PDB file of C-alpha atoms in Angstrom:
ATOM      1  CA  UNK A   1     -98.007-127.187-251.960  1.00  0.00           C
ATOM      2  CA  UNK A   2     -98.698-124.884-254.615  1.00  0.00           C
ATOM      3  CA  UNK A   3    -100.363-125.570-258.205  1.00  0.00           C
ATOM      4  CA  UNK A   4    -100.637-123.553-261.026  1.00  0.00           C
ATOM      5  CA  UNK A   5    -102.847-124.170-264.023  1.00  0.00           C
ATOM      6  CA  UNK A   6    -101.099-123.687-267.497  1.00  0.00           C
ATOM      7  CA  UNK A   7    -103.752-124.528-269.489  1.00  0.00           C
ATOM      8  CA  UNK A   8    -105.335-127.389-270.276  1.00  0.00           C
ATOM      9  CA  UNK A   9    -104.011-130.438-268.643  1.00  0.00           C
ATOM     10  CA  UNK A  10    -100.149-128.640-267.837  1.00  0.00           C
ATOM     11  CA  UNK A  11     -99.288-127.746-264.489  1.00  0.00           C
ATOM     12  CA  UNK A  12     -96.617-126.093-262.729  1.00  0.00           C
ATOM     13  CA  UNK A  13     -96.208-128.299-259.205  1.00  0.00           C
ATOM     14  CA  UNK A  14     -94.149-126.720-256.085  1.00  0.00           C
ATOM     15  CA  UNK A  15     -93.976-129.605-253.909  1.00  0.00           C
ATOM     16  CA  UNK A  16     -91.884-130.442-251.312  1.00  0.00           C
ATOM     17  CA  UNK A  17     -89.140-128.716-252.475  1.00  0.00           C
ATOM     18  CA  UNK A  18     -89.449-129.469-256.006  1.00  0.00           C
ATOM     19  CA  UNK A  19     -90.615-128.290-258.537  1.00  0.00           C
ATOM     20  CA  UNK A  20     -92.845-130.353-261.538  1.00  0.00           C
ATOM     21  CA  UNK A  21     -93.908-129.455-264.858  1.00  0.00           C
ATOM     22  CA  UNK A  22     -96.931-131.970-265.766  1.00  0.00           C
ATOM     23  CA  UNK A  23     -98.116-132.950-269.208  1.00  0.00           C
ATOM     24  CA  UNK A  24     -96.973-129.563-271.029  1.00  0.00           C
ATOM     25  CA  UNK A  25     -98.401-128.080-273.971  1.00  0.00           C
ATOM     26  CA  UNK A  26     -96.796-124.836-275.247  1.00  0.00           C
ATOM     27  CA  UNK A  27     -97.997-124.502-278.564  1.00  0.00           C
ATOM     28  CA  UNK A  28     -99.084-121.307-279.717  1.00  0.00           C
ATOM     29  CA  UNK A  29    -102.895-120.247-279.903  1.00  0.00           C
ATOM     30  CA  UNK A  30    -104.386-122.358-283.519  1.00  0.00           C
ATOM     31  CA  UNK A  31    -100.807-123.533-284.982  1.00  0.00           C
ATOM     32  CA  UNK A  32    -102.183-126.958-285.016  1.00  0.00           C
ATOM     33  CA  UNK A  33    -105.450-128.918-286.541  1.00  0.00           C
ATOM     34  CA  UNK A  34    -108.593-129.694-285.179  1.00  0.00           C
ATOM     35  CA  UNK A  35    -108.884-133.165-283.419  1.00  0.00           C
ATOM     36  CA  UNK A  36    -110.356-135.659-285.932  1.00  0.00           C
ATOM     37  CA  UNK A  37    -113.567-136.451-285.863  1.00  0.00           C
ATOM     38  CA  UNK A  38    -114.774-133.927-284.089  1.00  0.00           C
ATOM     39  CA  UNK A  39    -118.295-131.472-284.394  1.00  0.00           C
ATOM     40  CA  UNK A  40    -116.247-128.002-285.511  1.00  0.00           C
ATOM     41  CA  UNK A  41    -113.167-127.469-286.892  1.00  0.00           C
ATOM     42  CA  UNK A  42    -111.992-125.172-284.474  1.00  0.00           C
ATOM     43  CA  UNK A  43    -107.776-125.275-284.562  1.00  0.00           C
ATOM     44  CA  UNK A  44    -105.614-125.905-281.749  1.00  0.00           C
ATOM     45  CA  UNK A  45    -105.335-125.003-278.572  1.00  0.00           C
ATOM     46  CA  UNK A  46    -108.154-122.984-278.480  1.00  0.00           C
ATOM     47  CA  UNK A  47    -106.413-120.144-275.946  1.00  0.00           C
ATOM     48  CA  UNK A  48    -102.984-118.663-275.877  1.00  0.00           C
ATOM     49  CA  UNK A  49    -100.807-119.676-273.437  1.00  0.00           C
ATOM     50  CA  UNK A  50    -101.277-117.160-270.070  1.00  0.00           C
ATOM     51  CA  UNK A  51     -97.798-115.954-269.769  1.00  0.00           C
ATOM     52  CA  UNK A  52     -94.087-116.813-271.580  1.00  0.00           C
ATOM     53  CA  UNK A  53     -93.330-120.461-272.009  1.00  0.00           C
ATOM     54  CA  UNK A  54     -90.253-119.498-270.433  1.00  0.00           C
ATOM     55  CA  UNK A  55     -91.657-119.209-267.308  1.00  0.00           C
ATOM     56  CA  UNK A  56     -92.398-123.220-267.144  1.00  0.00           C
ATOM     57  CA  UNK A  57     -89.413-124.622-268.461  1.00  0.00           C
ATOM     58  CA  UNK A  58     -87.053-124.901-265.961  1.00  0.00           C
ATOM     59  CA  UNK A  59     -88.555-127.488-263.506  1.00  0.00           C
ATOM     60  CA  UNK A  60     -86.424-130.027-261.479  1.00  0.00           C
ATOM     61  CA  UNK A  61     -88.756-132.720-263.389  1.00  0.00           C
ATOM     62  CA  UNK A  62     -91.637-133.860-266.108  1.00  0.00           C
ATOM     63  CA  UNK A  63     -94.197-135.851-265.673  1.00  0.00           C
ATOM     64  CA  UNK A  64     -95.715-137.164-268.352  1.00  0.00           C
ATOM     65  CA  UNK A  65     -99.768-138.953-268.159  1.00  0.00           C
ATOM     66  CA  UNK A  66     -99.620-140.084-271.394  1.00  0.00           C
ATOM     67  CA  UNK A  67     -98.247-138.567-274.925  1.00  0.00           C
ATOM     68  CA  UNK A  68    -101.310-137.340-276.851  1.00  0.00           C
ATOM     69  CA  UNK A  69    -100.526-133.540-278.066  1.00  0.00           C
ATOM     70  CA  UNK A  70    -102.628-131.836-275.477  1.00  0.00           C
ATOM     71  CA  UNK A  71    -100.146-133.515-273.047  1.00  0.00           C
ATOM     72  CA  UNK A  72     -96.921-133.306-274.564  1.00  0.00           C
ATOM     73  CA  UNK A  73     -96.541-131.360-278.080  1.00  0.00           C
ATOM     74  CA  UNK A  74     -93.651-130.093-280.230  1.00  0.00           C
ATOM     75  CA  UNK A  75     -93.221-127.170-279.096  1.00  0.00           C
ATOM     76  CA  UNK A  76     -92.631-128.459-275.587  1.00  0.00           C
ATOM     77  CA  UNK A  77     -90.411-130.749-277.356  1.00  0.00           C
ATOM     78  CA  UNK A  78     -88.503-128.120-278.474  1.00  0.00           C
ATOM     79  CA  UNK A  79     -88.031-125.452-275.542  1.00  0.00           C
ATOM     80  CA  UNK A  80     -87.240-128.109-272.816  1.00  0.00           C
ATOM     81  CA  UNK A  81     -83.825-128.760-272.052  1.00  0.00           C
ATOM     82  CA  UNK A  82     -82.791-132.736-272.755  1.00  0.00           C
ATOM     83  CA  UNK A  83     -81.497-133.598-269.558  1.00  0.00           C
ATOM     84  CA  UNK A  84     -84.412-132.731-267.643  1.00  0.00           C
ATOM     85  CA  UNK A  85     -85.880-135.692-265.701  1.00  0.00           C
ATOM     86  CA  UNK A  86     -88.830-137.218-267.214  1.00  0.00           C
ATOM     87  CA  UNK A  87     -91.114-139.625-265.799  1.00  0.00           C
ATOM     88  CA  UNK A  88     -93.966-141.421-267.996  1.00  0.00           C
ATOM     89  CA  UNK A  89     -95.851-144.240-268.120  1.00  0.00           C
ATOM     90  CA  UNK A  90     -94.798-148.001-268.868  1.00  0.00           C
ATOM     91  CA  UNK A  91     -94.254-148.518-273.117  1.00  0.00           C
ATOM     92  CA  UNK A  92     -93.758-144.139-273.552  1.00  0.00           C
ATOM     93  CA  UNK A  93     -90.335-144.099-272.766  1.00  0.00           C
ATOM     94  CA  UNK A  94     -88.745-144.740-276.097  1.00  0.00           C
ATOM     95  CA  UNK A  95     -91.228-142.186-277.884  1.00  0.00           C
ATOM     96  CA  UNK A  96     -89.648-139.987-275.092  1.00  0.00           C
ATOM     97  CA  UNK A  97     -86.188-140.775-275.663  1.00  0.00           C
ATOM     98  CA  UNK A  98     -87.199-139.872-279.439  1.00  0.00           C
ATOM     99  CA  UNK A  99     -87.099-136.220-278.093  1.00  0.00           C
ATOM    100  CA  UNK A 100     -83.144-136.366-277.443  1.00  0.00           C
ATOM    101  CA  UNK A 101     -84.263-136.643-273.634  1.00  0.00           C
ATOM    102  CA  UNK A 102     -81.841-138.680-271.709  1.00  0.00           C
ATOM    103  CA  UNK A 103     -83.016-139.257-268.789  1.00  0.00           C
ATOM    104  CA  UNK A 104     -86.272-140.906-268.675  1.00  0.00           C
ATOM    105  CA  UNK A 105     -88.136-143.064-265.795  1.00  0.00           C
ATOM    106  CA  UNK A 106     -90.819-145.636-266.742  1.00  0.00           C
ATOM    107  CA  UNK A 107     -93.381-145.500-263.997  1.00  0.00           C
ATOM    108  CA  UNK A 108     -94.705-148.977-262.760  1.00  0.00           C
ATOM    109  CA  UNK A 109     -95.339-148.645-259.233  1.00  0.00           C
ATOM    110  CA  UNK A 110     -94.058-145.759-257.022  1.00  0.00           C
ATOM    111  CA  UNK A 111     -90.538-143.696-257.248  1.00  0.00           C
ATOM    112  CA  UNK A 112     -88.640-141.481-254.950  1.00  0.00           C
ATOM    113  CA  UNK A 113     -88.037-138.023-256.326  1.00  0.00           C
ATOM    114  CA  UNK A 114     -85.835-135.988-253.677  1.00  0.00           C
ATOM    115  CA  UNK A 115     -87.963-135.823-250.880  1.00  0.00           C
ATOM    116  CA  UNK A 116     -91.432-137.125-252.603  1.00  0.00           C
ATOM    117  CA  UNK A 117     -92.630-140.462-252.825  1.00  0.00           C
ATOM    118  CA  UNK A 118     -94.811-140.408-256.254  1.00  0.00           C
ATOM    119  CA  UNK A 119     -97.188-143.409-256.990  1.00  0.00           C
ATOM    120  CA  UNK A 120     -98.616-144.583-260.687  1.00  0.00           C
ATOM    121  CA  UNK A 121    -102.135-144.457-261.089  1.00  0.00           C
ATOM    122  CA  UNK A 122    -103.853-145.752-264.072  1.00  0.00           C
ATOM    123  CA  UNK A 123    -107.516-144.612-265.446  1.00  0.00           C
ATOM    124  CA  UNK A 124    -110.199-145.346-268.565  1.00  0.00           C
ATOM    125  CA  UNK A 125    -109.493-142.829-271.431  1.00  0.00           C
ATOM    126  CA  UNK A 126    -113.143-143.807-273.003  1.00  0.00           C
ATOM    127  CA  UNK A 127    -115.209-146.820-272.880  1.00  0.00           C
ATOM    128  CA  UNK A 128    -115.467-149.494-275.450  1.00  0.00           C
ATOM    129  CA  UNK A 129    -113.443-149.596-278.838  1.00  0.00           C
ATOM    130  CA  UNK A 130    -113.076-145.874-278.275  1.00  0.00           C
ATOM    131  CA  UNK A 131    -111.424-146.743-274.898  1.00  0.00           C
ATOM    132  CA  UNK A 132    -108.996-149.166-276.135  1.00  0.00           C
ATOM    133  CA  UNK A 133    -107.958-146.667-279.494  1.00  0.00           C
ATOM    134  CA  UNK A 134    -107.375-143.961-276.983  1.00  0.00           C
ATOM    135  CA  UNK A 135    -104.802-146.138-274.951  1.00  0.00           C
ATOM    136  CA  UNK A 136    -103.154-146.447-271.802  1.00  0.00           C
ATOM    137  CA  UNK A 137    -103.131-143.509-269.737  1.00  0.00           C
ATOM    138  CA  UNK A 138    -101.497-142.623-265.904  1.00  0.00           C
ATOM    139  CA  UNK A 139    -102.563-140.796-262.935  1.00  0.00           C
ATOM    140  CA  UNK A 140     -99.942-139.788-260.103  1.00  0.00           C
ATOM    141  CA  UNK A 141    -100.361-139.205-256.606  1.00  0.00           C
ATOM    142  CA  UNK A 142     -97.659-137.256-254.943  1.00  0.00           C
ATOM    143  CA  UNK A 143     -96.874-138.022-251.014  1.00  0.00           C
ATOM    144  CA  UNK A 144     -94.196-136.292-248.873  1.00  0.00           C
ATOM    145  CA  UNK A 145     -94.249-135.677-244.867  1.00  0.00           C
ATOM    146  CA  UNK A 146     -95.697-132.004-244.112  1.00  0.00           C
ATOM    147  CA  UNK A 147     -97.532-131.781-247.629  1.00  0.00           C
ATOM    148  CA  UNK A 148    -100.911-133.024-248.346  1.00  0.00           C
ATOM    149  CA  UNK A 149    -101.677-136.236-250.381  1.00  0.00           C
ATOM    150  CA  UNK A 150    -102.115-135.091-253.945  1.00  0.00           C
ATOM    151  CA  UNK A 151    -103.823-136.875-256.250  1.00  0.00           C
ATOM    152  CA  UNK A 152    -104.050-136.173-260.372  1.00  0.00           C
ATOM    153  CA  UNK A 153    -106.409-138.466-262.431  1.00  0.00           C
ATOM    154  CA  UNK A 154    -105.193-137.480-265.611  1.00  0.00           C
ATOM    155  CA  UNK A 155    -107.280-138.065-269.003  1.00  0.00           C
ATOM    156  CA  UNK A 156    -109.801-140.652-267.206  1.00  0.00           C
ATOM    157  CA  UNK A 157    -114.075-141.400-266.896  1.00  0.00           C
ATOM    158  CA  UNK A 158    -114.981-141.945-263.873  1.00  0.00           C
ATOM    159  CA  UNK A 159    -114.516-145.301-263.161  1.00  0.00           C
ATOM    160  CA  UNK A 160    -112.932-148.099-260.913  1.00  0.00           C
ATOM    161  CA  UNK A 161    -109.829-147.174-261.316  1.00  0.00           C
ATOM    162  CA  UNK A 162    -110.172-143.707-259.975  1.00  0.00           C
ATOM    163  CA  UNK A 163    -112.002-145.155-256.969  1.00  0.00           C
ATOM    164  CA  UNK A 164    -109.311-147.526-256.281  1.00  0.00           C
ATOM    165  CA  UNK A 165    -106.910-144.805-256.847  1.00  0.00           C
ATOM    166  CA  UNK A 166    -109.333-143.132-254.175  1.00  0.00           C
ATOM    167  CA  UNK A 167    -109.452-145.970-251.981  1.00  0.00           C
ATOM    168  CA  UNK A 168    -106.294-146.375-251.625  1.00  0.00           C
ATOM    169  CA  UNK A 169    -104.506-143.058-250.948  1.00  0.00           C
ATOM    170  CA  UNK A 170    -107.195-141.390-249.547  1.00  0.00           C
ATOM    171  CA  UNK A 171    -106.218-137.742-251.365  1.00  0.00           C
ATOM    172  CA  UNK A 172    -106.027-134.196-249.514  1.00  0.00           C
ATOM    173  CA  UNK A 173    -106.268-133.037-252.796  1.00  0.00           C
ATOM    174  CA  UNK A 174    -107.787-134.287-256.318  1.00  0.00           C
ATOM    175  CA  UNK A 175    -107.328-133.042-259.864  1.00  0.00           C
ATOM    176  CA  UNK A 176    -109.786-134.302-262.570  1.00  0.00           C
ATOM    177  CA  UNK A 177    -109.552-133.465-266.569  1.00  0.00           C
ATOM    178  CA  UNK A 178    -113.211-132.389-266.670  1.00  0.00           C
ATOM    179  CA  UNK A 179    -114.080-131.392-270.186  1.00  0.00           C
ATOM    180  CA  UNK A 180    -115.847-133.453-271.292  1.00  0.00           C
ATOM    181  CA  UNK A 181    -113.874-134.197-274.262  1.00  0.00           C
ATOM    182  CA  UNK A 182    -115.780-136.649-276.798  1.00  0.00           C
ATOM    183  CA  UNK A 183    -115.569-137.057-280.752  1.00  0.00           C
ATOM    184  CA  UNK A 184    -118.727-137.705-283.169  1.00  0.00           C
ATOM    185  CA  UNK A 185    -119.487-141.077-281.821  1.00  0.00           C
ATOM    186  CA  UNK A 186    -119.077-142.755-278.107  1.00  0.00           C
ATOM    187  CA  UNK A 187    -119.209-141.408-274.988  1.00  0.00           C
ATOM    188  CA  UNK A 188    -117.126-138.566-273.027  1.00  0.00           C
ATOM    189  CA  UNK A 189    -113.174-139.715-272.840  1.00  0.00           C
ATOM    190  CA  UNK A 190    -112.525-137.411-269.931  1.00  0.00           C
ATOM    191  CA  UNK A 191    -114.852-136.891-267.048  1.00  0.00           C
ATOM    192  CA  UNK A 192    -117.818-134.139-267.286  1.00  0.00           C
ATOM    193  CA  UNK A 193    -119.662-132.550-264.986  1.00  0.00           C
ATOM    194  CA  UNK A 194    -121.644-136.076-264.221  1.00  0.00           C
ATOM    195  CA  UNK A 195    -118.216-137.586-263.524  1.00  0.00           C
ATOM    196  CA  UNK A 196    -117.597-134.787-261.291  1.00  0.00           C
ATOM    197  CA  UNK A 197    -120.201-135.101-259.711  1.00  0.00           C
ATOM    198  CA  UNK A 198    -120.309-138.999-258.730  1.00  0.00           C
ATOM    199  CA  UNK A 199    -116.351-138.323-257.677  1.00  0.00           C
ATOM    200  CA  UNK A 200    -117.629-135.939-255.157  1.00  0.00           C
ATOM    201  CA  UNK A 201    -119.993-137.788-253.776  1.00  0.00           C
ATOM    202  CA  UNK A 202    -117.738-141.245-253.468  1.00  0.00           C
ATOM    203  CA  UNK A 203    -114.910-139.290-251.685  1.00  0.00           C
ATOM    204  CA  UNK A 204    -116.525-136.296-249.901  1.00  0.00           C
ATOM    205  CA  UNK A 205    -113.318-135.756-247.909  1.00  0.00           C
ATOM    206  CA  UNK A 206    -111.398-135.099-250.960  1.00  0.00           C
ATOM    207  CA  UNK A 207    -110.795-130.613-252.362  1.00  0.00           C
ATOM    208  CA  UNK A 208    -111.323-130.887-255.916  1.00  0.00           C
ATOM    209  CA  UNK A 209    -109.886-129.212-258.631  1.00  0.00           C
ATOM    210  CA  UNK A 210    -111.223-129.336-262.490  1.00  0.00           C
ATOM    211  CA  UNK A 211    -109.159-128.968-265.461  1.00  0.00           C
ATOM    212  CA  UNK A 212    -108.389-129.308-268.973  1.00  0.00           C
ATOM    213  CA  UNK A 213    -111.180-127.172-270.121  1.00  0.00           C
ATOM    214  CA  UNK A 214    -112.051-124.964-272.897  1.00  0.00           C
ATOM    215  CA  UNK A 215    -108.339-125.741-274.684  1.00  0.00           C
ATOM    216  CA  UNK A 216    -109.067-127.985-277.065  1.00  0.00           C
ATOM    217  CA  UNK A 217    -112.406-128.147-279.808  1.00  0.00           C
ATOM    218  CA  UNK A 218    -113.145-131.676-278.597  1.00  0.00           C
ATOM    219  CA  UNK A 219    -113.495-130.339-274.973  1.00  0.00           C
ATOM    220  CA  UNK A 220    -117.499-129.597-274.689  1.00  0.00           C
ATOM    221  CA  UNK A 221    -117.853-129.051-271.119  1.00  0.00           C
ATOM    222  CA  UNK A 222    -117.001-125.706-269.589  1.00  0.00           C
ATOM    223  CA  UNK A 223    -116.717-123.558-266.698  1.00  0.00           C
ATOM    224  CA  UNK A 224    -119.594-122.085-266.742  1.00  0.00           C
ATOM    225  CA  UNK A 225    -121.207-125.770-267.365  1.00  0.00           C
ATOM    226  CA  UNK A 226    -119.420-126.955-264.679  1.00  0.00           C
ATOM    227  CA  UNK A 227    -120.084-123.842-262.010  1.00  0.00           C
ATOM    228  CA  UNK A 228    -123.439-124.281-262.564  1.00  0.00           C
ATOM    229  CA  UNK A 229    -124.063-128.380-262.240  1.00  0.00           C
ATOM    230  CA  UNK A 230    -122.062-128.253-258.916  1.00  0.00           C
ATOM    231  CA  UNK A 231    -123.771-125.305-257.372  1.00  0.00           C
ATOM    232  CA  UNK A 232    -127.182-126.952-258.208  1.00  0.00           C
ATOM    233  CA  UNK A 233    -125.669-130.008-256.625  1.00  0.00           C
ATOM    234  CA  UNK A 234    -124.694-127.934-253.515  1.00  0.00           C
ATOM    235  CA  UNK A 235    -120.945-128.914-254.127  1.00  0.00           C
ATOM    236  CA  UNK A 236    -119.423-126.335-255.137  1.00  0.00           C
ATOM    237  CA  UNK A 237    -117.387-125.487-251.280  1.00  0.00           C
ATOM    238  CA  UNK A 238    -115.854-128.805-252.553  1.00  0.00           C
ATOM    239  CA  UNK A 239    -114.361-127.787-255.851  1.00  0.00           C
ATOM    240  CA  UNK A 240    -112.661-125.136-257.576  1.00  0.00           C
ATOM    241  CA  UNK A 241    -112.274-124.144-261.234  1.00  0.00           C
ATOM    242  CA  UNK A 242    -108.870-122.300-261.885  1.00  0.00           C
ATOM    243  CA  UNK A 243    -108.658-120.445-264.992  1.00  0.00           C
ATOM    244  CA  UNK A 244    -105.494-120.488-267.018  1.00  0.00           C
ATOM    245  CA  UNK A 245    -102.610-118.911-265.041  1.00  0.00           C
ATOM    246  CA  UNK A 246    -103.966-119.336-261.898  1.00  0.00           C
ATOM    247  CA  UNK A 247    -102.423-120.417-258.932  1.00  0.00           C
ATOM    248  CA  UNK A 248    -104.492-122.575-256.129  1.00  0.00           C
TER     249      UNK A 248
END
């Protein structure tokens, strides 16, 4: 196995064989708006992309968390080819298909790709009335013999449904969107560093890696926030912070 951070939340995956290109944004640096509602007005994505887009777009599939433009934007839209395999979440498929993609999976369950079994998770984008405008979002954990158990949260809080998603596949290897991301009112919609934290300590057994940071202006918590709440929590031997471009 072999991951390599985009930026953001989009991540080259060599697994098994395969290879998958998860929640991709390939806009250019500021070329779109601020989120709403937000404390700055700071445009979108915050960072250039770390090398070509052409370097990403020829995976053998997509997986999509959820559709928000941090996850899936225009201009990835636009530079993948349409017959790629996609695979989203239950009720995204015909925004998808919108795209000119024609092949697209709805995820309810688990699906065999080649020689990986990949399971639906699902997750808590917010809390309260926040939660429920910010929608239903996935998680995917990726199994295959000889590779470890991979599991990525996706745009979640720290709640049950991580630990279930814990529980019950017992991960090698854990990705978390750890920004912090919040708007003017409410709580964090992603996990921050306190989210990181309580993962830890629920599944000590599981590597950790924390993403989708400093990429978009609603994303408050950064690396250096991060680095430092985990190495005063003495768990920093259990997580790692890629920067963009990196591979891990």
């Amino acid at each position: 196995m072999k991951i390599q951070l985009i930026r953001n939340a989009s991540l080259w995956l060599e697994y098994a064989g395969s290879t998958f290109l998860i929640d991709p944004m390939f806009s250019a640096q500021g070329a779109n708006p601020p989120v709403f509602n937000t404390e700055n007005d700071r445009r979108n994505p915050l960072v250039s992309l770390p090398f070509p887009i052409e370097n990403w777009v020829r995976p053998d599939a997509i997986l999509l968390t959820h559709l928000h433009p941090d996850h899936w934007d225009q201009a990835a839209i636009e530079a993948l080819d349409k017959s790629l395999p996609i695979l989203c979440q239950p009720g995204d498929g015909t925004a998808v298909r919108a795209g000119d993609f024609t092949d697209v999976t709805e995820l309810n369950g688990s699906f065999i790709f080649k020689d990986t079994t990949i399971f639906r998770t699902t997750g808590q984008h917010g809390v309260g009335e926040i939660g429920k405008l910010m929608g239903q979002v996935a998680g995917y954990v990726f199994k295959a013999e000889g590779e470890p158990t991979l599991y990525i949260a996706g745009d979640t809080i720290w709640c049950d449904d991580v630990k279930q998603a814990l529980n019950e596949h017992h991960p090698d290897f854990t990705l978390v969107n750890a920004g912090g991301a919040r708007f003017r009112e409410g709580g964090p919609i992603i996990m921050n560093e306190e989210d990181v934290v309580s993962l830890c300590r629920y599944a000590p057994y599981t590597k950790v890696a924390a993403i989708h940071m400093e990429s978009i202006n609603h994303c408050f918590t950064t690396r250096s926030d991060l680095n430092d709440r985990l190495h005063a929590e003495q768990l920093n031997d259990q997580v790692q912070i890629p920067l963009d471009g990196e591979w891990f």
